[in-house]
Coordinates of C-alpha atoms and ligand atoms in Angstrom, one line a residue:
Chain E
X1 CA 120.2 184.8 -106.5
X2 CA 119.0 181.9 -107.0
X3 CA 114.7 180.9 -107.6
X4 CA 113.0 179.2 -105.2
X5 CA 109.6 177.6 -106.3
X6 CA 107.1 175.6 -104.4
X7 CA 105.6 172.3 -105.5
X8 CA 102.2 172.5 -104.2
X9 CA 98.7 171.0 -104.8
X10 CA 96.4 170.7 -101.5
X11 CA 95.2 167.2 -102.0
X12 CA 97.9 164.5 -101.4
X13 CA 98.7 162.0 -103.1
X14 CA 98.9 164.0 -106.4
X15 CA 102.3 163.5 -107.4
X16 CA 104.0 166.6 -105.8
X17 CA 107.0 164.5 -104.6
X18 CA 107.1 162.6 -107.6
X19 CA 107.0 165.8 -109.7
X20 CA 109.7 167.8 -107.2
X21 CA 112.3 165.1 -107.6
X22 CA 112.2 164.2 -110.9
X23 CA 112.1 168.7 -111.9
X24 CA 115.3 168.7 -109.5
X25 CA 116.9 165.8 -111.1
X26 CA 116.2 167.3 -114.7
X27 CA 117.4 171.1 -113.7
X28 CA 120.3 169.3 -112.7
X29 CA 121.1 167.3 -115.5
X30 CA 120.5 170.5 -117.5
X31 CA 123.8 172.0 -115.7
X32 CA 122.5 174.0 -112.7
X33 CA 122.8 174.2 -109.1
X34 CA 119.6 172.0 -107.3
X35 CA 118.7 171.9 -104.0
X36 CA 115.3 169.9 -102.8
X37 CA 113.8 171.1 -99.9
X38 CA 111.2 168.7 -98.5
X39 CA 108.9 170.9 -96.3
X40 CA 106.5 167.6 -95.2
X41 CA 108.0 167.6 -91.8
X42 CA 106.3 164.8 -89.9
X43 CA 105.7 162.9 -93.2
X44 CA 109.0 162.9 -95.4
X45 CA 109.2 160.7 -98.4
X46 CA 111.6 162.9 -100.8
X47 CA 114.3 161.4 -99.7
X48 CA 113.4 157.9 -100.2
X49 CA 111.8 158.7 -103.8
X50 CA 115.7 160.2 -104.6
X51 CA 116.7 156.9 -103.0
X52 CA 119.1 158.8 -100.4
X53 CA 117.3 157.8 -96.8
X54 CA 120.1 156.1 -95.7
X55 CA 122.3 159.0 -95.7
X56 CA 120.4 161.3 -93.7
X57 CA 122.5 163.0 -90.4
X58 CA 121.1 166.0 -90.2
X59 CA 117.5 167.5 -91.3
X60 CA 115.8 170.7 -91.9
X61 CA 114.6 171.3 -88.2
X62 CA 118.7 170.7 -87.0
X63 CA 119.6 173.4 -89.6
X64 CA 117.0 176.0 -87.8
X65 CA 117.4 174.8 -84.7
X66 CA 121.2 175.6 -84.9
X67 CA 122.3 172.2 -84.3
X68 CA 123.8 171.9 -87.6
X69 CA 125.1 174.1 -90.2
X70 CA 123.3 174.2 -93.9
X71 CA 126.0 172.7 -95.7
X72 CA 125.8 169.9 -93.2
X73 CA 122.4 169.6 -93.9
X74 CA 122.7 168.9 -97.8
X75 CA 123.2 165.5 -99.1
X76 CA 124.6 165.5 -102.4
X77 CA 123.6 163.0 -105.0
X78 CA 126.3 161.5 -106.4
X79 CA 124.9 160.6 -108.6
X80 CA 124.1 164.2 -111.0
X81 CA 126.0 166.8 -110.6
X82 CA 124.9 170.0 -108.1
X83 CA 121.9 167.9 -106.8
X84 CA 121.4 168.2 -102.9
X85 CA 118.7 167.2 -100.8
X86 CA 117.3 169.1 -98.1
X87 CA 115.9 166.2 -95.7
X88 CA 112.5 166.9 -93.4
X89 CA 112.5 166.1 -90.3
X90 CA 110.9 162.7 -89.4
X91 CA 110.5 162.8 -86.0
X92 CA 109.4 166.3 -85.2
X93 CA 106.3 167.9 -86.0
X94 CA 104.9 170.7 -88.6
X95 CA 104.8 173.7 -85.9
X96 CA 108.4 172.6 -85.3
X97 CA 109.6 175.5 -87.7
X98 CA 107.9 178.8 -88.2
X99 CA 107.4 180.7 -91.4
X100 CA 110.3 183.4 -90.4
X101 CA 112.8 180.4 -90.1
X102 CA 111.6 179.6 -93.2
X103 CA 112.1 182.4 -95.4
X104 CA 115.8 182.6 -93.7
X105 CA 116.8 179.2 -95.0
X106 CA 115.2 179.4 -98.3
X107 CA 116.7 183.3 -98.4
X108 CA 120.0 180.8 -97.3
X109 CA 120.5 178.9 -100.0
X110 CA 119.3 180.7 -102.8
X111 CA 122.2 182.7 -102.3
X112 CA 124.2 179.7 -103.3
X113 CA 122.4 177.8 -105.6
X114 CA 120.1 177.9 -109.2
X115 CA 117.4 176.7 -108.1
X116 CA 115.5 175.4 -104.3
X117 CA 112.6 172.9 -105.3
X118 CA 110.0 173.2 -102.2
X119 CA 108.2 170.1 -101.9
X120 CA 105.1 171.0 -100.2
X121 CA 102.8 168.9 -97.9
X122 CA 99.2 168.7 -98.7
X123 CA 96.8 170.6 -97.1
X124 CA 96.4 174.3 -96.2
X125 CA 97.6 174.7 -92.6
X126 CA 101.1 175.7 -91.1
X127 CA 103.0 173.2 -93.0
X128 CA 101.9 174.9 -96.5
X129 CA 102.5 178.2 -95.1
X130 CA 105.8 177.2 -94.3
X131 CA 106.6 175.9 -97.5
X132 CA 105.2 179.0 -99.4
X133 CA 106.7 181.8 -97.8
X134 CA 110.3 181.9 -99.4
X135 CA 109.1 181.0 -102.5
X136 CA 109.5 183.4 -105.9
X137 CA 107.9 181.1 -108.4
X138 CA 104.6 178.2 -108.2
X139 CA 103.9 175.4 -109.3
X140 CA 100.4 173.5 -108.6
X141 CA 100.4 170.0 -109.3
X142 CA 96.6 168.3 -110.0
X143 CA 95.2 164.7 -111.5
X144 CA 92.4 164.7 -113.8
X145 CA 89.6 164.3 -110.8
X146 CA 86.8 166.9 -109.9
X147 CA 88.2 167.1 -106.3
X148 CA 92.0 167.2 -106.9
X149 CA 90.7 170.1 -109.3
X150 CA 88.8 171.4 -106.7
X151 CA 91.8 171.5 -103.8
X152 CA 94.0 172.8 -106.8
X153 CA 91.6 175.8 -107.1
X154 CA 91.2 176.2 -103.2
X155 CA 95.9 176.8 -103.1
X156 CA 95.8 179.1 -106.7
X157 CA 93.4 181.3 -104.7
X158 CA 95.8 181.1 -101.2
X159 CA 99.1 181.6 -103.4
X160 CA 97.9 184.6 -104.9
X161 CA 96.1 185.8 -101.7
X162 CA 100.3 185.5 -100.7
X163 CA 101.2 187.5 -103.2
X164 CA 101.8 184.2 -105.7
X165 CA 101.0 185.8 -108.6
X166 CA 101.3 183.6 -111.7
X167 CA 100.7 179.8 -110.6
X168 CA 102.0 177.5 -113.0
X169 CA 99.7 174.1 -114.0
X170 CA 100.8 170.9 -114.1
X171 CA 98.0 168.2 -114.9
X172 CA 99.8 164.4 -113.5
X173 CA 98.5 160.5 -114.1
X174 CA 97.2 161.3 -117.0
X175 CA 95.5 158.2 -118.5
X176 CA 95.8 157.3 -122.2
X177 CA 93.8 154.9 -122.6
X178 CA 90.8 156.5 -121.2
X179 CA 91.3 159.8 -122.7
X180 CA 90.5 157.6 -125.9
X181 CA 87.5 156.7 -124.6
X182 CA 86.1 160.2 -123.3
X183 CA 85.9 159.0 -119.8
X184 CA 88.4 161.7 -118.5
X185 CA 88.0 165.3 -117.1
X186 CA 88.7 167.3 -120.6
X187 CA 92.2 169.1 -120.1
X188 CA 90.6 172.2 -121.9
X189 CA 88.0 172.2 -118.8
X190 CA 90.8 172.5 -116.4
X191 CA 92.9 174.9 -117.7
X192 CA 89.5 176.7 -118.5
X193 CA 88.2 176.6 -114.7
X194 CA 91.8 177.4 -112.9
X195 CA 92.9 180.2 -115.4
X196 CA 96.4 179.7 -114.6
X197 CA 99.0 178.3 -117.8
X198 CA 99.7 175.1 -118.0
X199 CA 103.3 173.7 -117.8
X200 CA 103.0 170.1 -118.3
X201 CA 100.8 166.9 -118.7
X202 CA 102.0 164.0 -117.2
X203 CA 100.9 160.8 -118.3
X204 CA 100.2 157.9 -115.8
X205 CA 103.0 155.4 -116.3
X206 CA 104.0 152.3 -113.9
X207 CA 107.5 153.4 -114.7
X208 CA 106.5 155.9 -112.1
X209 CA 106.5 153.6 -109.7
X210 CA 108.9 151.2 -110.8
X211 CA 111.7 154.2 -110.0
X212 CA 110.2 155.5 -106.8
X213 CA 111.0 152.1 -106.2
X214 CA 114.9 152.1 -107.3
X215 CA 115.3 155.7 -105.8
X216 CA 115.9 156.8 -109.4
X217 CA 113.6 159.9 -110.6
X218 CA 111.7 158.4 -114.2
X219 CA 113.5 161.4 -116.1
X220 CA 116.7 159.9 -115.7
X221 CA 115.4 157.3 -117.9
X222 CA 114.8 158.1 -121.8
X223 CA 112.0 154.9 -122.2
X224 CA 109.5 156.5 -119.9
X225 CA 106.9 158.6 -121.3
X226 CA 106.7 160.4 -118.0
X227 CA 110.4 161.0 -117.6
X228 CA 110.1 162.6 -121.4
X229 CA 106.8 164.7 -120.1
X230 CA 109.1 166.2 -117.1
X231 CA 112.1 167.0 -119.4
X232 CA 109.8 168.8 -121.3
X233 CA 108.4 170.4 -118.4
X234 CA 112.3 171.1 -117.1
X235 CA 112.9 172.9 -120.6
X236 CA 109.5 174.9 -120.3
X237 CA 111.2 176.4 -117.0
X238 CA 114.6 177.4 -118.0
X239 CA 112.4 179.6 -120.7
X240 CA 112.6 177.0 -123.7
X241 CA 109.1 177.5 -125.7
X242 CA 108.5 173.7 -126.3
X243 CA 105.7 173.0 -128.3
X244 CA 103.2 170.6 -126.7
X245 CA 102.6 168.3 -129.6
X246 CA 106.1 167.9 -132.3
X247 CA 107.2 165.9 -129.8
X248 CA 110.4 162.9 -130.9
X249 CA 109.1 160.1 -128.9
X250 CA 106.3 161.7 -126.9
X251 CA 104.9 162.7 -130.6
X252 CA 102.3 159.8 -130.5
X253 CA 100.9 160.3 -127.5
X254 CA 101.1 164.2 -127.6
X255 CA 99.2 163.7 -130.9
X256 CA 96.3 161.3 -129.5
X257 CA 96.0 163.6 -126.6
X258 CA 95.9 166.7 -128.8
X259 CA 93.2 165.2 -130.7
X260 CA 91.4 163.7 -127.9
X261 CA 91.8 167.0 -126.0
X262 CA 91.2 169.3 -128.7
X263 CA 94.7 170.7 -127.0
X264 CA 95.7 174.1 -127.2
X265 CA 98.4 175.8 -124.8
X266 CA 97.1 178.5 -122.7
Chain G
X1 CA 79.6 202.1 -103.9
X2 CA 82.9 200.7 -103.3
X3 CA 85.3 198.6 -105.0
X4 CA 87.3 195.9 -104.4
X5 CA 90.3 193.9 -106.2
X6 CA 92.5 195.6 -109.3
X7 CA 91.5 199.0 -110.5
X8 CA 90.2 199.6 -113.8
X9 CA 91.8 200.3 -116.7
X10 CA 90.4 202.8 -119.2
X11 CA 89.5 199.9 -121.4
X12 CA 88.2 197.7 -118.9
X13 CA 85.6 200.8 -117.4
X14 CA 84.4 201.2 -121.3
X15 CA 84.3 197.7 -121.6
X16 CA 81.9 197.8 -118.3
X17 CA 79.8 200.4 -119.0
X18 CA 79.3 199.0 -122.4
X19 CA 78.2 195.7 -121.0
X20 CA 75.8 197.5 -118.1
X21 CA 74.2 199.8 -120.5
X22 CA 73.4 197.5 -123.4
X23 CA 73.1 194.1 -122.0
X24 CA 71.5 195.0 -118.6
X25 CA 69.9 197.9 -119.6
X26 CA 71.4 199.7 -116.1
X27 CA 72.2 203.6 -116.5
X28 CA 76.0 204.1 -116.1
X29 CA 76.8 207.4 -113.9
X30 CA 80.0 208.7 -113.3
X31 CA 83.2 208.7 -115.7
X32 CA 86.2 207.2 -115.5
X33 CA 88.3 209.9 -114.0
X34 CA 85.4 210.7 -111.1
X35 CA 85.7 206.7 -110.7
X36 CA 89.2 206.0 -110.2
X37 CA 89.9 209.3 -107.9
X38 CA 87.8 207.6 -106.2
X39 CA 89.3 204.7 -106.1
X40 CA 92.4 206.1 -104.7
X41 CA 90.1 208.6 -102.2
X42 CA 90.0 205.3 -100.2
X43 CA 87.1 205.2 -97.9
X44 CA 87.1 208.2 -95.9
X45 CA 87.4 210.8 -98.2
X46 CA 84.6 209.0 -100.4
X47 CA 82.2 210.2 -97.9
X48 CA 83.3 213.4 -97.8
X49 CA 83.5 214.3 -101.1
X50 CA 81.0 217.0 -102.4
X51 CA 80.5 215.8 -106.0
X52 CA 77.8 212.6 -106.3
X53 CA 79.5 209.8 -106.0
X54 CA 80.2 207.4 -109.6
X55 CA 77.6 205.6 -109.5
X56 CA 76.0 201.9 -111.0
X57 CA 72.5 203.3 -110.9
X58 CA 69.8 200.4 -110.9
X59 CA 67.1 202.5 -110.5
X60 CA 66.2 200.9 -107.0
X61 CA 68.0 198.5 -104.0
X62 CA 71.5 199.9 -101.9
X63 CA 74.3 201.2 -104.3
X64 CA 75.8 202.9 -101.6
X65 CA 77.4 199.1 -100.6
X66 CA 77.8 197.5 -104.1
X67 CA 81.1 195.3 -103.8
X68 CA 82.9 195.2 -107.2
X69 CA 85.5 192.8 -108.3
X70 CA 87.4 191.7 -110.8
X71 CA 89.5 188.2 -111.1
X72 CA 88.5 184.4 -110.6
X73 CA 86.6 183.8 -107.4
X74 CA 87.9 180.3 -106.3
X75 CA 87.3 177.5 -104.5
X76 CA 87.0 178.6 -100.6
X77 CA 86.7 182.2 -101.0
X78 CA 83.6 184.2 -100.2
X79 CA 82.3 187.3 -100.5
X80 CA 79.9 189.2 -98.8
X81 CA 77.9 192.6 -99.4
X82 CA 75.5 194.5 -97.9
X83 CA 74.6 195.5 -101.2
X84 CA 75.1 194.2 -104.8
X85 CA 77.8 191.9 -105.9
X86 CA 78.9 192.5 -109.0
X87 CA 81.9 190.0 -110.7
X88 CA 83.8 190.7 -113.7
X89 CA 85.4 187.1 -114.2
X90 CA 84.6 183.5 -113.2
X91 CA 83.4 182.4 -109.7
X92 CA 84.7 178.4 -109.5
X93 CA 83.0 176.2 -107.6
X94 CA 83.3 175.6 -104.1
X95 CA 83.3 179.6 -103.8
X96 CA 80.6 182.0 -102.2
X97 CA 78.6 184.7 -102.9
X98 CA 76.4 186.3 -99.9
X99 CA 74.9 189.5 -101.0
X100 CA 71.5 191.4 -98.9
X101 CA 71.3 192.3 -102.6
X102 CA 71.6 191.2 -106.2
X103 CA 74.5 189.4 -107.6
X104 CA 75.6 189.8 -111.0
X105 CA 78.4 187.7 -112.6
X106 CA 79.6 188.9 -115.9
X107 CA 81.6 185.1 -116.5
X108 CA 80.8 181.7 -115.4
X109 CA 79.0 181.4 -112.2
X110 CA 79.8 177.8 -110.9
X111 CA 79.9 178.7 -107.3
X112 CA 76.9 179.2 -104.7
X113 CA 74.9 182.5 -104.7
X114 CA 72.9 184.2 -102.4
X115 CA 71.3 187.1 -103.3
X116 CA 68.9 188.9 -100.6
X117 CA 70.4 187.3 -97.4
X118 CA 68.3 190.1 -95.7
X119 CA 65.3 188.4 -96.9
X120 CA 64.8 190.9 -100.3
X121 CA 63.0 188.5 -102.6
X122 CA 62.8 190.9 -105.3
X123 CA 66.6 190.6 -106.0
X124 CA 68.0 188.3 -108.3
X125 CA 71.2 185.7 -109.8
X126 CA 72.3 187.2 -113.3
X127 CA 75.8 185.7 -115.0
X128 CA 77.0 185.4 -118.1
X129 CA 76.8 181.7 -118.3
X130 CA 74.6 180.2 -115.0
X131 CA 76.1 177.1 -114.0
X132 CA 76.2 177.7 -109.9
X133 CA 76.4 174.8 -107.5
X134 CA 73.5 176.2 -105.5
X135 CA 71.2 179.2 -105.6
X136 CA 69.7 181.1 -102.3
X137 CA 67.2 184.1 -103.0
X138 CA 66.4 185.1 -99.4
X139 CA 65.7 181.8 -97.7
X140 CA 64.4 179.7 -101.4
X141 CA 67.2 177.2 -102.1
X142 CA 67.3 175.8 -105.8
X143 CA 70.3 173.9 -107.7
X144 CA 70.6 172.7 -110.8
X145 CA 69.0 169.4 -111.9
X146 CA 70.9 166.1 -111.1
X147 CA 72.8 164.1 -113.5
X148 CA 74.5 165.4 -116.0
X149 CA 76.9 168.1 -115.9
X150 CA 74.8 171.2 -116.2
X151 CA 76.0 173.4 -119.0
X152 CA 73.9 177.3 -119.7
X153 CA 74.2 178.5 -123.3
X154 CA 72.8 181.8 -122.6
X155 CA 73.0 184.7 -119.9
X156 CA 70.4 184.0 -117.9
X157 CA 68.6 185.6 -114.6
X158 CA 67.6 183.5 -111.2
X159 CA 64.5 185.4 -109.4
X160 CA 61.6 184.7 -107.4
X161 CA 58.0 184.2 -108.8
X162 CA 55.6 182.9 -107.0
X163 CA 57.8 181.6 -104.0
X164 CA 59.7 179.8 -106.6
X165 CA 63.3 180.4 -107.9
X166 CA 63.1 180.5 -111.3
X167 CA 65.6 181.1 -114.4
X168 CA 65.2 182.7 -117.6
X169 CA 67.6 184.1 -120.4
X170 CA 67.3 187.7 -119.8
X171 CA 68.2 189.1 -123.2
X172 CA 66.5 188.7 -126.5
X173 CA 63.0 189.7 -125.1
X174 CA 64.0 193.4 -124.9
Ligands
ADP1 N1 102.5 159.9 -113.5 C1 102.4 159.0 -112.6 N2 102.1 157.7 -113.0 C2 101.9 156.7 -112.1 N3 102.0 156.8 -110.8 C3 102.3 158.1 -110.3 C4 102.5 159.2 -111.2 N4 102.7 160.3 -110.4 C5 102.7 159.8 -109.1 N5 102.4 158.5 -109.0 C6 102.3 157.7 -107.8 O1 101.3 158.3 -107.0 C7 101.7 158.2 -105.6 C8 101.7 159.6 -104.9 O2 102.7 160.4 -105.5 P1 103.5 161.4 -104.7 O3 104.5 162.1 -105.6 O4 104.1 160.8 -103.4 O5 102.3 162.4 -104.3 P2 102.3 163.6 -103.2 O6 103.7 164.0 -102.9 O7 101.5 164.7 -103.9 O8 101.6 163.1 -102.0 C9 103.1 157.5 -105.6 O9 102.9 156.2 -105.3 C10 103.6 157.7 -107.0 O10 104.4 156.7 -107.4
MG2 MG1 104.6 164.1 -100.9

């Protein structure tokens, strides 16, 4: 059986999309079986941040509605090996699919692959509920701001309150430059106020955007300091204890932010 | 009383009692065995059981309704009592607290309180380190001064004197 987690964070615009596709792409690389699943019916943008749009026949809401089988469904990325993408449906709306249809497809293909990245939409209505309910695993993605904080809060407490247990943290657009200056929310203070462990910090990079862009997730590339943050991140879920600061080429920016910070891991 | 959220663990009821007796100078009744059973009595049998129930004593206000839990409150959740609340963790802000009586917070308090929503101005806002969004005793509304991120040192009580909200430490003057 394979683990299905949900990328989740209740504000938009956070980086859950961002951080789903470039996890999947890194899983993958790391030899397992990947399939995203972009649960932001009505508002789909996985596929064009994985740089697949054009290949889309079928979509999640198809597969449910019977129209199409699973298989049918999954575009493979040619790309890495065992990567498949799990389209939303554009056209259709979130009450489209119901939490029991749901569960069946997640239930689906986790007997068939490693891993089902759910890419959640923001908010806290039928859409997250749909993209919570097959999940086995959490993670909550925030940005250093009081009220992405604030939302991140709001989903720990409705994941748990759905039998969620251990939400893991990761802290995205993290700003160098101004964590040198003491103009940005303390990472301590975070991890302090949501009381959940932390699995990553991302730093904010233009390379970010530069790949949503190309349709090619920043991991794949070994000069940006976010795609090195996500592998990281990638080897902290397969069960690899990576330390948060020895770090090859992430080791001077780990160590400014562990100073900066006063960093510990949770 | 009842109780809400995980049970107790041995450790975690000493650990209580410890901080009730000494910090808050309440009287602890019940032990941990009478406690739990009646944990697991569940509701019903709670009333009929024979043997006094465990307990919180305060001395005055409703213990019968004290709500009891342990864990983070977060952002969007709210809790209500007809009696005391008492919290053995953080409340986050952007969470509620609504109780006709006191509220006691044995963590950070960063969320809103209201303690005697029944209009009891003799109950009161203690926590372990007072940082709330908002305090309501009754219908007095206070909050924190503006600017800079408020940050309490010390436990510290929120009560009403002379139609006034006011906070104090409540330890060292014993
Ligand atoms: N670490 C980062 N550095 C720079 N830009 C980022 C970073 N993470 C996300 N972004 C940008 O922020 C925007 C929102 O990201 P996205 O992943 O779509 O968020 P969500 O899915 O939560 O709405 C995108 O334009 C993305 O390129
Ligand atoms: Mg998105």
């Amino acid at each position: 059986m394979g683990e299905v987690i949900v990328i989740t964070s209740g504000k938009g615009g956070v980086g859950k999309t961002t951080t789903t596709a470039n996890i999947g792409t890194g899983l993958a690389l790391e030899g397992k079986s990947v399939v995203l699943l972009d649960a932001d019916i009505g508002l789909r943008n996985l596929d064009v941040v994985m740089g697949l749009e054009n290949r889309i026949v079928y979509d999640l809401v198809d597969v449910i509605d019977g129209i199409c089988r699973m298989k049918q469904a999954l575009i493979k990325d040619k790309r890495y090996p065992n990567l498949y993408l799990m389209p939303a449906a554009q056209t259709k709306d979130k009450n489209a699919v119901t939490p029991e249809q749901m569960l069946k497809l997640t239930k689906d293909l986790a007997e068939e692959y490693d891993y089902i990245l759910v890419d959640c939409p923001a908010g806290i209505e039928q859409g997250f509920k749909n993209a919570i309910v097959g999940a086995n695993r959490s993670i909550v993605v925030t940005t250093p701001e009081v009220s992405a904080v604030r939302d991140a809060d709001r989903i720990i407490g409705l994941l748990e309150a759905n039998g969620l247990k251990n939400p893991q943290l990761i802290i995205n657009r993290v700003k160098i430059d101004m964590v040198r200056r003491g103009d940005m929310m303390n990472i301590d203070d975070m991890v302090d106020i949501l009381a959940i462990d932390l699995l990553g910090v991302i730093p904010d990079d233009e390379y970010i955007v530069v790949s949503t862009n190309r349709g090619e997730p920043a991991i794949s590339d070994s000069k940006s300091l976010a795609g090195q943050a996500y592998k990281n991140i990638v080897k902290r879920i397969l069960g690899e204890n990576v330390p948060f600061m020895s770090l090859d080429s992430e080791e001077g920016f780990m160590a400014r932010l562990a100073k900066a910070f006063g960093f510990r891991r949770k | 009383m009842n109780f809400k959220g995980k049970s107790l663990s041995l450790k975690e009821y000493n650990d209580l009692a410890d901080i009730l007796q000494n910090k808050y100078g309440m009287q602890f009744l019940g032990d941990y065995e009478a406690l739990c059973s009646n944990i697991a009595a569940g509701k019903e049998e709670e009333k009929n059981q024979a043997k006094p129930e465990p307990v919180i004593k305060q001395g005055q206000g409703d213990e019968e309704k004290a709500v009891f839990i342990r864990g983070t409150i977060r952002s969007g959740q709210l809790i209500r009592s007809e009696g005391n609340i008492v919290v053995l963790g953080d409340v986050n802000p952007g969470a509620y607290l609504e109780a006709a009586g006191s509220i006691t917070v044995m963590g950070k308090m960063r969320g809103t309180g209201h303690a005697g929503t029944q209009g009891d101005y003799s109950t009161y806002i203690a926590a372990f380190r007072l940082e709330p969004m908002q305090l309501r005793i009754g219908d007095i509304v206070t909050r924190p001064p503006d600017g800079k991120q408020y940050k309490s040192k010390v436990p510290e009580m929120a009560f009403v004197k002379k139609g006034m909200i006011i906070v104090e430490p409540y330890l060292g003057k014993r």
